[in-house]
Coordinates of C-alpha atoms and ligand atoms in Angstrom, one line a residue:
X1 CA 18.7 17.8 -2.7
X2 CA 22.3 16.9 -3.2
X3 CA 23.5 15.9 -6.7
X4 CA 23.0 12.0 -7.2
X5 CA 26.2 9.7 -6.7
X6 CA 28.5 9.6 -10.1
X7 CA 28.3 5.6 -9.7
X8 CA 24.9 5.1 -10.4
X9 CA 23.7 1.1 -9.8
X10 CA 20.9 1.1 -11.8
X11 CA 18.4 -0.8 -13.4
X12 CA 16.7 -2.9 -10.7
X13 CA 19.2 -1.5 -7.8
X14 CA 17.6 1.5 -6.0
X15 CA 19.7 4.3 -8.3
X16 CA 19.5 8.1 -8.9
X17 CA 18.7 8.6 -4.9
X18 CA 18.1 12.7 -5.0
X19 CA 16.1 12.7 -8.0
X20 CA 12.2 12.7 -7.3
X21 CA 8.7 13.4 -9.0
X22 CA 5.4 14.2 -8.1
X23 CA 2.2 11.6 -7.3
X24 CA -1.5 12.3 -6.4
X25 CA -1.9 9.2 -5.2
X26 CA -5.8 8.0 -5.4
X27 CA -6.9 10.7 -7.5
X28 CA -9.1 10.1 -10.4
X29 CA -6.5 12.3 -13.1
X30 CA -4.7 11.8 -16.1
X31 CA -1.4 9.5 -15.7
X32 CA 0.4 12.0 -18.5
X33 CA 1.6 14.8 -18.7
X34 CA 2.1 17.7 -15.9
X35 CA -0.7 15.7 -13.9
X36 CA -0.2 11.9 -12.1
X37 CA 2.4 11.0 -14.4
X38 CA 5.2 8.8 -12.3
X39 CA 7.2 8.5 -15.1
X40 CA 8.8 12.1 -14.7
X41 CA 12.3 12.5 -13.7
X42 CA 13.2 15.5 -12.0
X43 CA 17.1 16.4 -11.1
X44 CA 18.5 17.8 -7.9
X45 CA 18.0 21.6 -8.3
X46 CA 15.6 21.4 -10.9
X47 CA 12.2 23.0 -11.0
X48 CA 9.3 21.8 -12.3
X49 CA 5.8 22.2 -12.3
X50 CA 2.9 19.6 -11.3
X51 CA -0.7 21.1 -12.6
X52 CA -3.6 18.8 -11.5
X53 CA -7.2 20.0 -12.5
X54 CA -9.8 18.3 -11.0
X55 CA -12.9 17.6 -12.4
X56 CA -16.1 18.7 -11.0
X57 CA -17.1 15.1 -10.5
X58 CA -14.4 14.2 -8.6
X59 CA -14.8 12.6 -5.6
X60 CA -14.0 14.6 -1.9
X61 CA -12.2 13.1 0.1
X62 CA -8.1 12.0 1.7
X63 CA -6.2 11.3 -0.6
X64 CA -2.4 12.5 -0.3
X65 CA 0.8 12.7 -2.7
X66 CA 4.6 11.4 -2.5
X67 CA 7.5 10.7 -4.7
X68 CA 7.2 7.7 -7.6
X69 CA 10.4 8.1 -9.1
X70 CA 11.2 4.1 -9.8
X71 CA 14.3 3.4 -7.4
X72 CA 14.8 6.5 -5.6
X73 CA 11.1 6.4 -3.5
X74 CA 12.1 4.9 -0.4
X75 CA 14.5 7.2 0.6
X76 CA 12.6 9.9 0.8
X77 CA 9.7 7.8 2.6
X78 CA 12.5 7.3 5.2
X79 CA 12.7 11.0 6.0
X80 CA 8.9 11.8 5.9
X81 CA 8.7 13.7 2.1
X82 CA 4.7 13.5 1.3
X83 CA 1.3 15.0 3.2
X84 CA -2.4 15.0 1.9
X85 CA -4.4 16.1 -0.2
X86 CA -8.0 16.3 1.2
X87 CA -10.8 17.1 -1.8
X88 CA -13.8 19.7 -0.1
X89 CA -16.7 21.0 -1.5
X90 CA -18.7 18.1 -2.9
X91 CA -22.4 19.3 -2.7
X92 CA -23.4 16.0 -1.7
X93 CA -19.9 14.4 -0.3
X94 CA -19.9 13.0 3.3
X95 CA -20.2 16.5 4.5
X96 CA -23.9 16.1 4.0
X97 CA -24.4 14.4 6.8
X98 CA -25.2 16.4 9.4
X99 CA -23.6 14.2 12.5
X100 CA -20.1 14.3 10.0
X101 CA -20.5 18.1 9.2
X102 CA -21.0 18.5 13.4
X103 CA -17.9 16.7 14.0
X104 CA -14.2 18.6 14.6
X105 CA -11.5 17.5 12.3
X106 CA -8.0 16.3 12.8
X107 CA -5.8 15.4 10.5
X108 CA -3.4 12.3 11.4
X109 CA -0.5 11.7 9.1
X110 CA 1.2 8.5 10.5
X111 CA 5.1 8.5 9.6
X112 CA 7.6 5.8 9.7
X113 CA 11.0 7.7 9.9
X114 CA 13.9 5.8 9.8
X115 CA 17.2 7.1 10.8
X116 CA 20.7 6.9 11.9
X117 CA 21.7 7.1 15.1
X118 CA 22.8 10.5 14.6
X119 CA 19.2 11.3 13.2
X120 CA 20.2 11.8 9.2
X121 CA 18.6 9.8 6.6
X122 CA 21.5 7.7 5.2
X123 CA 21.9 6.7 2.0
X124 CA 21.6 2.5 1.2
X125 CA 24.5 0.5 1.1
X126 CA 26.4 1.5 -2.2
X127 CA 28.5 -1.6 -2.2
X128 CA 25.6 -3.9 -1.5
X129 CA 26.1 -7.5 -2.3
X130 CA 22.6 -8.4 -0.7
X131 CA 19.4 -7.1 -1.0
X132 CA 19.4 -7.6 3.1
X133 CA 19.8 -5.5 5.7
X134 CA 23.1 -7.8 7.2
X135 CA 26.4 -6.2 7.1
X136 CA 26.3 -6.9 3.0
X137 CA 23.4 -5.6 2.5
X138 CA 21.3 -3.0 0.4
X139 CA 20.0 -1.4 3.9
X140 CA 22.5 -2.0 6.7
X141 CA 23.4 1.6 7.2
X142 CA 20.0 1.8 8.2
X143 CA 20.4 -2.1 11.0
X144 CA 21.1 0.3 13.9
X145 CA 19.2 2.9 13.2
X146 CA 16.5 4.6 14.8
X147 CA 12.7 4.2 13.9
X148 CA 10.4 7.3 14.9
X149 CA 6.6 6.1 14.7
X150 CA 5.0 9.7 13.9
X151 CA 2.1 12.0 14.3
X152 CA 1.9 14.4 12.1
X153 CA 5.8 14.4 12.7
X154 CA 5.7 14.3 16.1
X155 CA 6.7 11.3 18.5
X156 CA 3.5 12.2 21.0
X157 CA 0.4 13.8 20.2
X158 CA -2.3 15.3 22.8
X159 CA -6.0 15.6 21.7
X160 CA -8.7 16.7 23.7
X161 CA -12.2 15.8 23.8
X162 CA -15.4 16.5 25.5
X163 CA -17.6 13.2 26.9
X164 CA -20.3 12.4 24.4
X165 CA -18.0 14.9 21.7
X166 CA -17.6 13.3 18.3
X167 CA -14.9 14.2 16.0
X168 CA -13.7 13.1 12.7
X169 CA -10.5 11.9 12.0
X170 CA -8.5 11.4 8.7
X171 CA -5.6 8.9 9.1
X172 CA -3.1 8.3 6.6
X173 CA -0.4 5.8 6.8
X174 CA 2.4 7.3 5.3
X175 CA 5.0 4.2 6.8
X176 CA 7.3 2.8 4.1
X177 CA 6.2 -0.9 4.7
X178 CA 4.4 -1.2 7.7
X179 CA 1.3 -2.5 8.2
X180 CA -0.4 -0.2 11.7
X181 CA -2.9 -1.9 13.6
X182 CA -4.6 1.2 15.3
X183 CA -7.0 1.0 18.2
X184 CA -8.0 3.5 20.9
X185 CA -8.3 2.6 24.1
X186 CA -11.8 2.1 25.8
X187 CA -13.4 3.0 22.4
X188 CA -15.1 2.2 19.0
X189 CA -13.8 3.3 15.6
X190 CA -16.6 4.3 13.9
X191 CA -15.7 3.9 9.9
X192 CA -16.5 6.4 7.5
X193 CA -14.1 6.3 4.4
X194 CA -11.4 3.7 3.2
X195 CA -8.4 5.4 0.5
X196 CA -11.1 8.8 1.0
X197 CA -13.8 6.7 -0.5
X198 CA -17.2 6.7 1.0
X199 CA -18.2 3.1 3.1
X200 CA -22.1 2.2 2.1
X201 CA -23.1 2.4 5.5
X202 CA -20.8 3.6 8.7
X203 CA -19.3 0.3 10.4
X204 CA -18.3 0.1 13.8
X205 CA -15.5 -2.3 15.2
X206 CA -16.1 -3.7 18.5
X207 CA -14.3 -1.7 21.6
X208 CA -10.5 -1.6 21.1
X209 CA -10.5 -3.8 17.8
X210 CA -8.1 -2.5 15.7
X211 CA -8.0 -1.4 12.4
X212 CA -5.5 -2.7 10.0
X213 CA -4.0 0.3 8.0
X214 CA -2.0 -1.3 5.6
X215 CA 1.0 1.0 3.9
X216 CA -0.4 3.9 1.5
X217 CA -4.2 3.3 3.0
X218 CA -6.2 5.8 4.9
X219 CA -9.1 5.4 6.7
X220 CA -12.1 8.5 7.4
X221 CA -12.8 7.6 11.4
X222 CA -15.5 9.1 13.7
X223 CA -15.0 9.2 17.2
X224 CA -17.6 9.5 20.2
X225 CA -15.5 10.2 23.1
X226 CA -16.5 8.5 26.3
X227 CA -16.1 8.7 30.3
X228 CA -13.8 11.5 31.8
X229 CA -10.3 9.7 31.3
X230 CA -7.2 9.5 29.6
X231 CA -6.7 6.9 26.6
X232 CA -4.3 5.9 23.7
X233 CA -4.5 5.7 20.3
X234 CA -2.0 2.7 19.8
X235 CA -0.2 0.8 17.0
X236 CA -0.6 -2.6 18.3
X237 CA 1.8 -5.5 17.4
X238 CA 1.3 -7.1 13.7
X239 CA 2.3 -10.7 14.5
X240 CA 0.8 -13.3 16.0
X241 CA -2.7 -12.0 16.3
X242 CA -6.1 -12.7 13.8
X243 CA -5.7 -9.7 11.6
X244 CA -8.7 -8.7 9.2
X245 CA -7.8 -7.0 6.1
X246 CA -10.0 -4.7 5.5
X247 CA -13.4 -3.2 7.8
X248 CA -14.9 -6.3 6.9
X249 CA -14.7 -8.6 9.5
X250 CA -13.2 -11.2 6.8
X251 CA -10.4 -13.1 8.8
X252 CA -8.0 -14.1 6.5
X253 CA -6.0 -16.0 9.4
X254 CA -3.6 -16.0 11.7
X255 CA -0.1 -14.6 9.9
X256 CA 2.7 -12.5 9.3
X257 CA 1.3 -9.2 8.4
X258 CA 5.0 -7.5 9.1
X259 CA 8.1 -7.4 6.3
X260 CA 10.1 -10.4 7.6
X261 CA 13.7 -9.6 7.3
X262 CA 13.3 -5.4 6.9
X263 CA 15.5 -3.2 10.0
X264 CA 14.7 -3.0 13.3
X265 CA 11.0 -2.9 14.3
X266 CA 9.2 -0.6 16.3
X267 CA 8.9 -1.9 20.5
X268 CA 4.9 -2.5 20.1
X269 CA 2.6 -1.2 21.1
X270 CA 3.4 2.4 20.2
X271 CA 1.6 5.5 21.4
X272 CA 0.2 7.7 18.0
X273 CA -1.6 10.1 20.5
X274 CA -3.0 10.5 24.1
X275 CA -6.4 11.4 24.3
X276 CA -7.8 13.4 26.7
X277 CA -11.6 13.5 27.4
X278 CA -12.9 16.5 29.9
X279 CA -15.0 18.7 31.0
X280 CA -18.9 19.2 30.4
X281 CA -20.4 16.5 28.3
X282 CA -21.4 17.1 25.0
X283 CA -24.7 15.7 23.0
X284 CA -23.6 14.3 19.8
X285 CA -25.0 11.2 17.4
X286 CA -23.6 9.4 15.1
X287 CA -24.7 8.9 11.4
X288 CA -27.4 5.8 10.5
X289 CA -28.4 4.8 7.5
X290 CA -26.7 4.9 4.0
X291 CA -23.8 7.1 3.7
X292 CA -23.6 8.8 0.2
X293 CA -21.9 7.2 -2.7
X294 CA -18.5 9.3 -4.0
X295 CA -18.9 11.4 -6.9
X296 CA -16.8 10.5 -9.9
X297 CA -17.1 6.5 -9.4
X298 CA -19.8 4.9 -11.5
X299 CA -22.6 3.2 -9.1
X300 CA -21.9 0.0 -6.8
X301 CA -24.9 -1.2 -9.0
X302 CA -23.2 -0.9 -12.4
X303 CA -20.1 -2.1 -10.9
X304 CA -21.9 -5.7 -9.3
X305 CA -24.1 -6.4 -12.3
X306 CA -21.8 -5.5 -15.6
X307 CA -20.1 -8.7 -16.8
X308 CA -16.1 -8.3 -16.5
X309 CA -15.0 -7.1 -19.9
X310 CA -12.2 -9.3 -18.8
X311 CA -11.2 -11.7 -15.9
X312 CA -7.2 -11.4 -14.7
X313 CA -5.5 -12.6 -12.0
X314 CA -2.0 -11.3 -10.8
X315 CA 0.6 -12.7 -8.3
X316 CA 3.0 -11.6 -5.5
X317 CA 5.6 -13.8 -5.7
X318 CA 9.3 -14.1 -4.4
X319 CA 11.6 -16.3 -6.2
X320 CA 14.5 -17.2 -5.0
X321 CA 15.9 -18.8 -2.0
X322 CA 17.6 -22.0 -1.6
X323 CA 15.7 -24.4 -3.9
X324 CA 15.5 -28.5 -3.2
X325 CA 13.2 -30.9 -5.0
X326 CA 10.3 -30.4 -2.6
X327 CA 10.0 -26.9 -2.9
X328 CA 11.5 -25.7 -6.5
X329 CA 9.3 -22.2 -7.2
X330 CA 6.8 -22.8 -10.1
X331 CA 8.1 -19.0 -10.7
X332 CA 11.0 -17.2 -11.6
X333 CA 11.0 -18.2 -15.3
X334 CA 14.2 -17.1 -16.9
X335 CA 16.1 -15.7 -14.2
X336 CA 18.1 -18.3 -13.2
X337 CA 19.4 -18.7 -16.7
X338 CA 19.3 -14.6 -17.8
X339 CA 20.1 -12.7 -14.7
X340 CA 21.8 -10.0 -15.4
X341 CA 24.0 -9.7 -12.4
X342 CA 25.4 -5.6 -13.7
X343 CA 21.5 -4.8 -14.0
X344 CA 21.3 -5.9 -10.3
X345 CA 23.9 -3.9 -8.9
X346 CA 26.3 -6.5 -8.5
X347 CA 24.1 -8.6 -6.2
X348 CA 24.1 -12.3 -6.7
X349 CA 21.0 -13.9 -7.5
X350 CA 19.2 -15.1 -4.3
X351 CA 15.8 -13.4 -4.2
X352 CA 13.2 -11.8 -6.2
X353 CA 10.2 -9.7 -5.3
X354 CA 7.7 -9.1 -8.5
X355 CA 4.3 -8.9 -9.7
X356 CA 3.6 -12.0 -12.2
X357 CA 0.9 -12.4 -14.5
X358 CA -0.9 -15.4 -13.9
X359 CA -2.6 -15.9 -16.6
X360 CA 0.7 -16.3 -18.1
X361 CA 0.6 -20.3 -17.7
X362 CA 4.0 -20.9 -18.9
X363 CA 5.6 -23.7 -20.4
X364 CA 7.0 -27.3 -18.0
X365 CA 10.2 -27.1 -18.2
X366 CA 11.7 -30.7 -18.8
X367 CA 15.2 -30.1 -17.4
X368 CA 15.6 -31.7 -14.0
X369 CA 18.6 -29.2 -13.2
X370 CA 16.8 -27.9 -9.6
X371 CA 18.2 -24.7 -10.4
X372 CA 15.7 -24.3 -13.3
X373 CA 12.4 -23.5 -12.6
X374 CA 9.5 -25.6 -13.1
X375 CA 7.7 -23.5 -15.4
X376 CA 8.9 -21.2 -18.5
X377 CA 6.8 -17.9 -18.5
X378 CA 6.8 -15.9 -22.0
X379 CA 6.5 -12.4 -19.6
X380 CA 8.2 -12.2 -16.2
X381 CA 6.9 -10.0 -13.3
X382 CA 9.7 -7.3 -12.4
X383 CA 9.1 -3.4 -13.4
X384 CA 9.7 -2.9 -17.2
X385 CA 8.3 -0.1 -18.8
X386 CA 8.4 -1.3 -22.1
X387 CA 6.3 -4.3 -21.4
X388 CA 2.9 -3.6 -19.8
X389 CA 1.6 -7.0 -17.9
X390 CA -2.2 -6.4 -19.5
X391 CA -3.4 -3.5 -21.9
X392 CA -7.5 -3.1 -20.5
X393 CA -9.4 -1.5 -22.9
X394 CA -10.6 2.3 -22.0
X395 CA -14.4 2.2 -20.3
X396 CA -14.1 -1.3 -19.6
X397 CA -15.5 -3.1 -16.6
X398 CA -13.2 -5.7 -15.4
X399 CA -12.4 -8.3 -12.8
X400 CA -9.1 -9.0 -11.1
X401 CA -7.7 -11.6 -8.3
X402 CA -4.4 -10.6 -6.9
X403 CA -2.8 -13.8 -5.1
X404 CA -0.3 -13.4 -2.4
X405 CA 2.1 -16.0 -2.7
X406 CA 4.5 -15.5 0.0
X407 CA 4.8 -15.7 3.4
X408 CA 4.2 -11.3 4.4
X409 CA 1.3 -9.3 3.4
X410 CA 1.6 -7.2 0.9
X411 CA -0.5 -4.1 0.0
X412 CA -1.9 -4.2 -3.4
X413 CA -1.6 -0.4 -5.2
X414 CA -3.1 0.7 -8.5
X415 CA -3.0 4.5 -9.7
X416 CA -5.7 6.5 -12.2
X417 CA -8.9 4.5 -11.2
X418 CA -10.0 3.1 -7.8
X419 CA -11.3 -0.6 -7.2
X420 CA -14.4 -2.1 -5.8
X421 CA -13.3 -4.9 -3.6
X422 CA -15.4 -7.6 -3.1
X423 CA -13.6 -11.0 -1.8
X424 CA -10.7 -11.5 0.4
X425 CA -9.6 -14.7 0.6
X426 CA -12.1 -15.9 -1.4
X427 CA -15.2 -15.2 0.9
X428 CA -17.7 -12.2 -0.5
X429 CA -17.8 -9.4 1.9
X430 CA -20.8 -8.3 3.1
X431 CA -20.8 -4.9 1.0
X432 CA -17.8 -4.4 -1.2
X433 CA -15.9 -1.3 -0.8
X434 CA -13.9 1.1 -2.8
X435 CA -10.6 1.5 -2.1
X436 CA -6.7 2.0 -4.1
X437 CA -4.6 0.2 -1.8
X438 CA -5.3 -3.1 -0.3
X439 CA -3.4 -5.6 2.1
X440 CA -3.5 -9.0 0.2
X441 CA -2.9 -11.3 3.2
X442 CA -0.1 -13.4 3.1
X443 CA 0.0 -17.5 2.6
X444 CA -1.0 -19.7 5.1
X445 CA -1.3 -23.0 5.6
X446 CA 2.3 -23.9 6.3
X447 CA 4.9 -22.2 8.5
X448 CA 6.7 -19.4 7.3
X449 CA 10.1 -20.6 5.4
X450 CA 8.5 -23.9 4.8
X451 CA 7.4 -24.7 1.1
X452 CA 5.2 -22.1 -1.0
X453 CA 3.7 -24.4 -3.2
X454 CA 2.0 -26.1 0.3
X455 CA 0.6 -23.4 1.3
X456 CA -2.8 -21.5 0.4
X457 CA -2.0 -18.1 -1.3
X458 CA -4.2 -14.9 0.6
X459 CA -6.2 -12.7 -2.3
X460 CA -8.1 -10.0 -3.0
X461 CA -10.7 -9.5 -5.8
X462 CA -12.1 -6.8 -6.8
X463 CA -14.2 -5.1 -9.9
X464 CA -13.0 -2.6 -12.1
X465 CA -13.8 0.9 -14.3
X466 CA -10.9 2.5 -16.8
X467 CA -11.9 5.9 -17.0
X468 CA -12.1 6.6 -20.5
X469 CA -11.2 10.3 -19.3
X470 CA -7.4 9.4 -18.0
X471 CA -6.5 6.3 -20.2
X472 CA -2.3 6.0 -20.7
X473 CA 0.3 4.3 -18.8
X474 CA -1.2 2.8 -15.5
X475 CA 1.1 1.8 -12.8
X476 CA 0.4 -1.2 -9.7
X477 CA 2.9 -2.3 -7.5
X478 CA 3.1 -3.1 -3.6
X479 CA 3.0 -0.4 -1.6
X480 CA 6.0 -1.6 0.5
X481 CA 8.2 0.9 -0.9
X482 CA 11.4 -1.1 -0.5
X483 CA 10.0 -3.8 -2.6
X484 CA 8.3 -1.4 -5.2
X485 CA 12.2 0.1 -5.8
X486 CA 14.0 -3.1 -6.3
X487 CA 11.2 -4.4 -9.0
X488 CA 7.7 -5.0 -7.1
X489 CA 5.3 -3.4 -9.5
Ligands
CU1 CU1 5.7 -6.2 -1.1

């Protein structure tokens, strides 16, 4: 990598673009030291080394690995810098059962690669006066650029199946912010493994339903191909249409499930692969019953029945925007007094994405001044190391609600330790399911740009373990990389 820029914008700007660092995202490892640890810095032309030992519990599965160096990470997004790490060997992993161990692979690593138009990688705006992506703004050398919706790097894939052949696929999306709604055409996904961590039972979507892949998730897939035929695996359209957030059938409602505002966007539906079923037909089955729980995760029984050590709740928020006495922001706390215009990059206050603790209940703030918020906070939600939103005690079982309270999904992200998610939008799912990332759907209720506080935040809950094995500095953050650089986690 080229050396970074002299000028260096820091602080809450995306700054240092060339420098990078190494994480194993959704492995169960220590957050220290040579191993997960995102708080490395490493320099153009530097070497280091990353050493990651595994323990023998750990669970197998896909879990994959990409640069977390805190304003330089979606840059390199852009240009396609991570791949997957896929965990083998587990004596009683998913690859004990038979119909899974029958099944082909292919690996499906789907990219978002934004470009110029003469195909490079730009930097972002160094004289940025917005964080948009108008003329001003942080991404505008990237408003007429190209977007290349990738395949393991490639713009069109070809797969062939036999009729009656199943095969198991392992998709990763790898996008910097988008959401993928994935179908196949004329078939069922059959689901195995969500963030490379084992469903209870297989669940199959109806023909052609699509599943949601929000940004950082992957999802283990079977396949039974069908009639002789040709048919596409396709990223349908994220707006307008009843998305569910998860394989659970849980509706959270019609919304926006795209970044409103971010670059160009793909001409939907896009074509991830073309699938080509032939010759003699094959007899194959699919798996019934229980599928086998992941190694390294303590049961879904100890999980369900330990009371919470603790109960916390955490919010998405954006604060900001024009602000009239209908719809002042109950957040944003100090910013509107102490923002720190130099820290920013030069960019005027106008808009704020950050995690909040809400449990932080603040105090009312009397002053009718509608440039004030409502509501004092004592901690505010943008990325500061030296101020960790909660310290959770290590080998603790807890239980935590992230609201959504704008108008775009965002995908939840924790490292170290995965989550057992059991309620989106408030309504139990059926089985809970572990996972690391999570879309937490975005407010509904009123229409998008009208007033927050109207509207009904989306959520997620979910339960809980800090491995007493990998306790330090835990990161979370949205996994919409443009927001996690400007403060988002
Ligand atoms: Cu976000």
């Amino acid at each position: 990598m080229p050396d970074n820029p002299e000028i260096q914008r820091g602080g809450a700007f995306p700054h240092d673009p060339y420098s990078t660092n190494f994480h194993s995202h959704g492995l169960n490892v220590s957050p220290e030291g040579l191993l997960d640890n995102p708080f490395r810095h490493m320099l153009p032309g530097s070497t280091h080394d990353v050493v990651i030992k595994l323990p023998d519990d750990h669970a197998c599965g896909t879990f994959w690995y990409h640069p977390h160096k805190h304003g330089s990470i979606a840059m390199p997004f852009f240009g396609g810098m991570y791949g997957l790490l896929i965990v083998t060997r587990c004596s009683d992993g998913l690859e004990s059962v038979p119909e899974v161990a029958a099944a082909k692979e292919h690996v499906m690593i789907l990219g978002s690669i934004r470009t110029d138009q003469s195909g490079d990688v730009p930097l972002y705006n160094e004289d940025a006066t917005e964080f948009s992506d108008g003329d001003a703004g942080l991404w505008s050398s990237y408003t007429d650029g190209l977007l290349f919706m990738t395949n393991n790097g490639l713009t069109d894939q070809t797969l062939f199946m036999r009729p009656g052949e199943v095969q198991r696929w392992r998709l990763l999306n790898a996008a910097a912010g988008l959401n993928k709604l994935v179908s196949l055409e004329g078939h069922s996904l059959h689901l195995l493994a969500n963030d490379g961590l084992t469903l209870k039972k297989m669940k199959t979507l109806e023909v052609e339903e699509p599943f949601v892949l929000g940004a950082g998730n992957r999802l283990d897939v079977l396949i039974q191909a069908g009639e002789l035929g040709v048919y596409l695996l396709q990223v349908a359209d994220p707006i307008g249409i009843k998305l569910s957030a998860s394989a659970t059938g849980i509706d959270p409602d019609t919304r926006r499930s795209r970044v409103g505002g971010d670059f160009p966007s793909p001409d939907y539906p896009v074509t991830l692969a073309t699938v080509i079923v032939s010759e003699e037909e094959m007899s194959m089955s699919l798996p019934s019953g229980d599928l086998p729980e992941s190694d390294g995760l303590p049961s879904m029984e100890t999980m369900l029945n330990t009371e919470p050590a603790e109960i916390r709740n955490v919010g998405f928020e954006s604060c900001g925007g024009e602000q009239t006495d209908e719809n002042r922001l109950p957040s944003c706390g100090w910013y509107y007094e102490e923002y720190d215009t130099d820290y920013w990059g030069g960019i005027d206050f106008e808009n704020l994405l950050m995690m909040r603790n809400e449990d932080d209940q603040g105090e009312d703030n009397p002053d009718d001044d509608l440039a004030m918020p409502q509501i004092n906070y004592t901690t505010e939600g943008l990325f500061a190391r030296s101020e960790p939103m909660f310290e959770m005690a290590a080998g603790s079982i807890e239980e935590w609600t992230v609201y959504n309270y704008t108008f775009s999904d965002h995908p939840f992200h924790i490292h170290t330790n995965a989550f057992l998610l059991t309620e989106v939008n408030g309504t139990e799912l059926e089985i809970p399911q572990w996972h690391d990332t999570v879309v937490v759907p975005a407010a509904t209720g009123v229409r998008g740009g009208g007033n927050i506080n109207d509207a009904t935040p989306g959520s997620i809950t979910f339960k809980t373990y800090f491995n007493p094995e990998y306790s330090g500095e835990i990161l979370m953050h949205c996994h919409i990389i443009t927001h996690e650089d400007i403060g988002m986690m």
